[in-house]
Amino acid sequence: MLNFELYNPTNLIFGKGQIEKLSTLVPQGAKILLAYGGGSIFKNGIHEQVINNLKGFDIVEFGGIEPNPHIETLMKAVAIIKEQNIDFILAVGGGSVIDGVKFISAAVHFDGNPMDILQKRLLIKDLSKVVPFGTVLTLPATGSEMNSGAVVTIEATQEKLAFGGSALFPKFSICDPTVIESLPKRQLQNGVVDAYTHVLEQYLTYPHEGYLQDRIAESILQTLIQVGPEVVEKPTDYALASNFMWSCTMALNGLIQKGVPTDWATHMIGHELTALYGIDHARSLAIIGPNLYRVMFETKKEKLAQYGKRIFNLTGSEDEIANEAIYKTVEFFHTMGMQTKLSECTEDYAKTADFIVNRFEERGWKAMGEKQNITLDKVKAIVEMSY
């Protein structure tokens, strides 16, 4: 097992009715920026619950944070915080709102051009330089409620870039599984596949001595396979909803990546599809992931075979099991309503591979993956296979 440090200070408050604890979690006397997305929290009653449980606090509202939040929008919130001396942010939403709030938190007191946070992939570590924030999760998927990473889009250049740092953990996150009852089927499907792929990025590398990490990762995958198709159809079933939400959090709260190699190339390529074509994040992962496994088959086949045996109970030779495991993954994605070809999502795909390779080259991203062997020619092959 590799050396590691595990730091996660987020206070996670999980279960029915936990939003009632909100007033005890926000610092007393804080002036709050209440940040949210397109307004669904008004329809499902969550906005009313938040306001009712924050009586006595000075609240300034900021709505309109997009799916795949744009820096252009987030900088408007930064200006409001500075103008009104706001000292706490409450993100009420899914991963996009929470990611956006992480950027806002980092940008308010940033010394320099906040664009550098994204373009230079900076790590924000100084707690004295960020605005503290908490979250009320409304859409399970990204795990952003219990980690310190985020992804933000630069609309002007059609880029979707990641950043993070130890100062960007939420102070608290309220996770009530009943919030999924009003979510559209597509968002639930996306959430399952997003979490599933998060686990694969930390699991499908090469055999190592992180036995416990493998078993935890496999348990999350098995749980998502078990509850995913059902929770989409029966979101009011609390057993399904709670296991779905907790799986999404566990998939990316930092635990299963400790002491083991990780990949993340699927995400790096998938982000480009979202930035270019507006493809849902989870759906970009469903397009890229299986083809990355095919192109990188020789270096991943031992772990693919383990995955096939333990998750899908496959038998046969190592190569047969590894290949069938990729097929079974695609089959699961289809069950969850995903398209797994780029041509199913856009007609303008012919030059996508060249564009992404050129963009990676300009950024200096010449190799990625757990062995740094996903070179630009491999990236091109992966994207072209995804057409």
XYZ file of N, CA and C in Angstrom, residues 111-225:
345
model
N -5.228 36.591 -4.205
C -4.285 37.649 -4.557
C -3.831 37.437 -6.001
N -4.516 38.080 -6.930
C -4.192 37.919 -8.340
C -5.449 37.717 -9.150
N -5.295 37.222 -10.356
C -6.422 36.968 -11.246
C -7.056 35.622 -10.892
N -8.323 35.615 -10.449
C -8.958 34.343 -10.076
C -8.973 33.308 -11.195
N -8.845 33.748 -12.447
C -8.759 32.800 -13.555
C -7.590 31.837 -13.365
N -6.530 32.305 -12.673
C -5.359 31.456 -12.451
C -5.690 30.229 -11.612
N -6.698 30.345 -10.760
C -7.095 29.191 -9.942
C -7.411 28.003 -10.836
N -8.057 28.284 -11.967
C -8.425 27.227 -12.906
C -7.290 26.900 -13.867
N -6.762 27.912 -14.503
C -5.796 27.668 -15.574
C -4.457 27.137 -15.068
N -4.118 27.453 -13.809
C -2.879 26.949 -13.224
C -3.118 25.786 -12.266
N -4.372 25.351 -12.168
C -4.761 24.203 -11.330
C -4.191 24.351 -9.923
N -4.460 25.503 -9.315
C -3.875 25.822 -8.020
C -4.519 25.012 -6.898
N -3.740 24.747 -5.874
C -4.245 24.125 -4.658
C -4.429 25.218 -3.611
N -5.640 25.340 -3.119
C -5.979 26.375 -2.144
C -5.889 25.744 -0.749
N -4.894 26.166 0.035
C -4.617 25.500 1.314
C -4.748 26.413 2.528
N -4.737 27.709 2.326
C -4.733 28.657 3.445
C -6.168 28.968 3.871
N -6.581 28.452 5.020
C -7.954 28.652 5.497
C -8.277 30.109 5.761
N -7.269 30.914 6.037
C -7.510 32.336 6.309
C -7.833 33.119 5.051
N -7.635 32.493 3.875
C -7.841 33.191 2.602
C -9.110 32.755 1.885
N -9.946 31.945 2.539
C -11.190 31.506 1.892
C -12.383 31.936 2.739
N -13.542 32.014 2.088
C -14.787 32.274 2.791
C -15.387 30.917 3.167
N -15.627 30.650 4.454
C -16.166 29.346 4.838
C -17.553 29.114 4.252
N -17.875 27.844 4.020
C -19.165 27.523 3.409
C -19.663 26.169 3.895
N -20.972 25.997 3.807
C -21.615 24.720 4.060
C -22.518 24.381 2.894
N -23.078 23.180 2.913
C -23.925 22.769 1.796
C -25.191 22.075 2.279
N -26.235 22.233 1.491
C -27.446 21.415 1.607
C -27.576 20.705 0.267
N -27.317 19.413 0.256
C -27.268 18.651 -0.992
C -28.672 18.377 -1.521
N -28.887 18.643 -2.800
C -30.189 18.373 -3.416
C -30.115 17.346 -4.537
N -28.903 16.971 -4.958
C -28.742 16.015 -6.051
C -27.488 15.180 -5.810
N -27.631 13.915 -5.440
C -26.458 13.062 -5.242
C -25.803 12.751 -6.576
N -24.481 12.830 -6.623
C -23.755 12.476 -7.842
C -22.256 12.637 -7.667
N -21.821 13.869 -7.389
C -20.414 14.203 -7.535
C -19.562 13.966 -6.296
N -20.176 13.848 -5.127
C -19.405 13.740 -3.893
C -18.821 15.051 -3.429
N -19.153 16.153 -4.124
C -18.577 17.451 -3.799
C -18.948 17.918 -2.399
N -20.015 17.334 -1.838
C -20.450 17.702 -0.496
C -19.470 17.241 0.583
N -18.532 16.339 0.236
C -17.598 15.841 1.246
C -16.184 15.718 0.697
N -15.839 16.581 -0.264
C -14.456 16.618 -0.733
C -14.030 18.057 -0.979
N -12.789 18.237 -1.388
C -12.253 19.596 -1.556
C -11.931 19.911 -3.003
N -12.464 19.123 -3.934
C -12.225 19.363 -5.350
C -13.420 19.994 -6.025
N -13.192 20.559 -7.195
C -14.271 21.197 -7.949
C -13.856 21.326 -9.409
N -14.861 21.511 -10.252
C -14.634 21.737 -11.685
C -15.492 22.913 -12.116
N -14.875 23.859 -12.813
C -15.580 25.065 -13.254
C -15.308 25.297 -14.738
N -16.307 25.814 -15.434
C -16.219 26.070 -16.871
C -15.865 27.528 -17.153
N -14.958 27.714 -18.104
C -14.693 29.048 -18.647
C -15.451 29.129 -19.965
N -16.565 29.819 -19.955
C -17.427 29.844 -21.132
C -16.724 30.466 -22.331
N -15.932 31.500 -22.087
C -15.301 32.236 -23.180
C -14.366 31.366 -24.009
N -13.714 30.377 -23.362
C -12.753 29.538 -24.076
C -13.230 28.088 -24.220
N -14.453 27.811 -23.766
C -15.010 26.454 -23.813
C -14.068 25.453 -23.130
N -13.675 25.804 -21.899
C -12.823 24.917 -21.111
C -13.524 24.558 -19.805
N -13.314 23.332 -19.373
C -13.836 22.866 -18.089
C -12.644 22.352 -17.293
N -12.294 23.065 -16.214
C -11.026 22.820 -15.532
C -11.225 22.548 -14.046
N -10.354 21.693 -13.521
C -10.449 21.274 -12.124
C -9.486 22.064 -11.244
N -9.851 22.176 -9.970
C -8.976 22.779 -8.955
C -9.405 22.225 -7.608
N -8.721 22.634 -6.555
C -9.098 22.158 -5.230
C -8.098 22.602 -4.188
N -8.053 21.862 -3.095
C -7.132 22.169 -2.014
C -7.777 21.968 -0.655
N -6.954 21.745 0.351
C -7.445 21.368 1.675
C -8.281 22.442 2.351
N -8.215 23.688 1.881
C -9.024 24.765 2.471
C -10.449 24.783 1.916
N -10.748 23.891 0.954
C -12.033 23.957 0.266
C -12.976 22.806 0.617
N -12.796 22.202 1.775
C -13.804 21.273 2.280
C -14.980 22.062 2.840
N -16.213 21.627 2.601
C -17.340 22.259 3.281
C -17.205 22.108 4.796
N -17.647 23.122 5.533
C -17.659 23.011 6.993
C -18.664 21.949 7.425
N -19.777 21.899 6.722
C -20.793 20.881 6.983
C -21.561 20.622 5.699
N -22.178 19.452 5.636
C -23.065 19.136 4.519
C -24.269 18.372 5.054
N -25.444 18.899 4.754
C -26.693 18.238 5.127
C -27.157 17.397 3.940
N -27.316 16.103 4.181
C -27.684 15.175 3.113
C -28.958 14.435 3.504
N -30.074 14.874 2.984
C -31.370 14.264 3.264
C -31.814 13.501 2.017
N -31.818 12.167 2.060
C -32.150 11.380 0.866
C -33.538 11.653 0.296
N -34.447 12.194 1.083
C -35.796 12.428 0.568
C -35.828 13.516 -0.499
N -34.747 14.312 -0.625
C -34.757 15.383 -1.629
C -34.804 14.834 -3.049
N -34.440 13.567 -3.237
C -34.408 13.047 -4.613
C -35.801 12.748 -5.151
N -36.816 12.796 -4.286
C -38.163 12.411 -4.707
C -38.682 13.232 -5.877
N -38.250 14.496 -5.969
C -38.762 15.381 -7.015
C -37.810 15.519 -8.201
N -36.707 14.771 -8.194
C -35.720 14.928 -9.263
C -36.169 14.237 -10.552
N -35.855 14.826 -11.719
C -36.143 14.163 -12.997
C -35.344 12.868 -13.120
N -35.904 11.933 -13.862
C -35.261 10.631 -14.054
C -33.846 10.791 -14.616
N -33.673 11.719 -15.554
C -32.361 11.897 -16.181
C -31.297 12.260 -15.154
N -31.640 13.112 -14.196
C -30.655 13.520 -13.191
C -30.295 12.361 -12.271
N -31.264 11.518 -11.955
C -30.979 10.347 -11.142
C -30.079 9.367 -11.898
N -30.381 9.163 -13.167
C -29.524 8.297 -13.992
C -28.094 8.830 -14.023
N -27.976 10.130 -14.235
C -26.657 10.748 -14.274
C -25.913 10.550 -12.959
N -26.629 10.718 -11.857
C -25.997 10.596 -10.555
C -25.417 9.210 -10.326
N -26.154 8.186 -10.700
C -25.682 6.807 -10.537
C -24.420 6.576 -11.360
N -24.442 6.990 -12.617
C -23.306 6.736 -13.512
C -22.101 7.594 -13.139
N -22.330 8.812 -12.701
C -21.238 9.668 -12.254
C -20.512 9.016 -11.083
N -21.261 8.589 -10.076
C -20.652 7.954 -8.910
C -19.948 6.648 -9.292
N -20.577 5.865 -10.149
C -19.994 4.592 -10.583
C -18.633 4.827 -11.252
N -18.576 5.845 -12.118
C -17.328 6.124 -12.823
C -16.278 6.705 -11.880
N -16.700 7.478 -10.878
C -15.742 7.947 -9.876
C -15.020 6.768 -9.232
N -15.778 5.732 -8.918
C -15.161 4.560 -8.306
C -14.214 3.877 -9.293
N -14.645 3.714 -10.539
C -13.796 3.056 -11.534
C -12.483 3.785 -11.736
N -12.505 5.108 -11.676
C -11.268 5.883 -11.866
C -10.247 5.590 -10.762
N -10.740 5.196 -9.593
C -9.857 4.919 -8.465
C -9.580 3.420 -8.304
N -10.235 2.616 -9.098
C -10.183 1.155 -8.959
C -9.560 0.453 -10.155
N -9.937 0.851 -11.373
C -9.476 0.149 -12.570
C -8.104 0.665 -13.004
N -7.087 0.266 -12.256
C -5.712 0.679 -12.557
C -4.868 -0.576 -12.775
N -4.185 -1.034 -11.743
C -3.411 -2.273 -11.814
C -3.406 -2.908 -10.415
N -3.144 -4.208 -10.307
C -3.173 -4.869 -9.000
C -2.157 -4.247 -8.038
N -2.562 -4.126 -6.788
C -1.702 -3.524 -5.761
C -2.063 -4.160 -4.425
N -1.484 -3.661 -3.369
C -1.701 -4.286 -2.056
C -2.749 -3.551 -1.229
N -3.530 -2.704 -1.865
C -4.598 -2.005 -1.152
C -5.860 -2.859 -1.131
N -5.791 -3.988 -0.434
C -6.894 -4.951 -0.466
C -8.191 -4.351 0.072
N -8.087 -3.644 1.181
C -9.291 -3.079 1.789
C -9.899 -2.017 0.875
N -9.050 -1.188 0.277
C -9.570 -0.152 -0.622
C -10.316 -0.784 -1.793
N -9.770 -1.856 -2.335
C -10.455 -2.556 -3.429
C -11.826 -3.055 -2.985
N -11.881 -3.645 -1.791
C -13.150 -4.206 -1.327
C -14.184 -3.105 -1.047
N -13.728 -1.974 -0.520
C -14.661 -0.860 -0.295
C -15.177 -0.349 -1.642
N -14.258 -0.178 -2.597
C -14.651 0.285 -3.934
C -15.657 -0.672 -4.559
N -15.384 -1.975 -4.453
C -16.283 -2.975 -5.041
C -17.656 -2.949 -4.382
N -17.690 -2.681 -3.091
C -18.987 -2.637 -2.409
C -19.823 -1.454 -2.887
N -19.158 -0.344 -3.190
C -19.900 0.814 -3.724
C -20.437 0.489 -5.117
N -19.601 -0.131 -5.951
C -20.051 -0.522 -7.295
C -21.236 -1.476 -7.213
N -21.149 -2.476 -6.353
C -22.236 -3.449 -6.229
C -23.523 -2.795 -5.730
N -23.370 -1.843 -4.810
C -24.560 -1.158 -4.290
C -25.218 -0.323 -5.375
N -24.411 0.374 -6.176
C -24.968 1.191 -7.261
C -25.653 0.328 -8.320
N -25.086 -0.838 -8.611
C -25.732 -1.757 -9.553
C -27.053 -2.247 -8.976
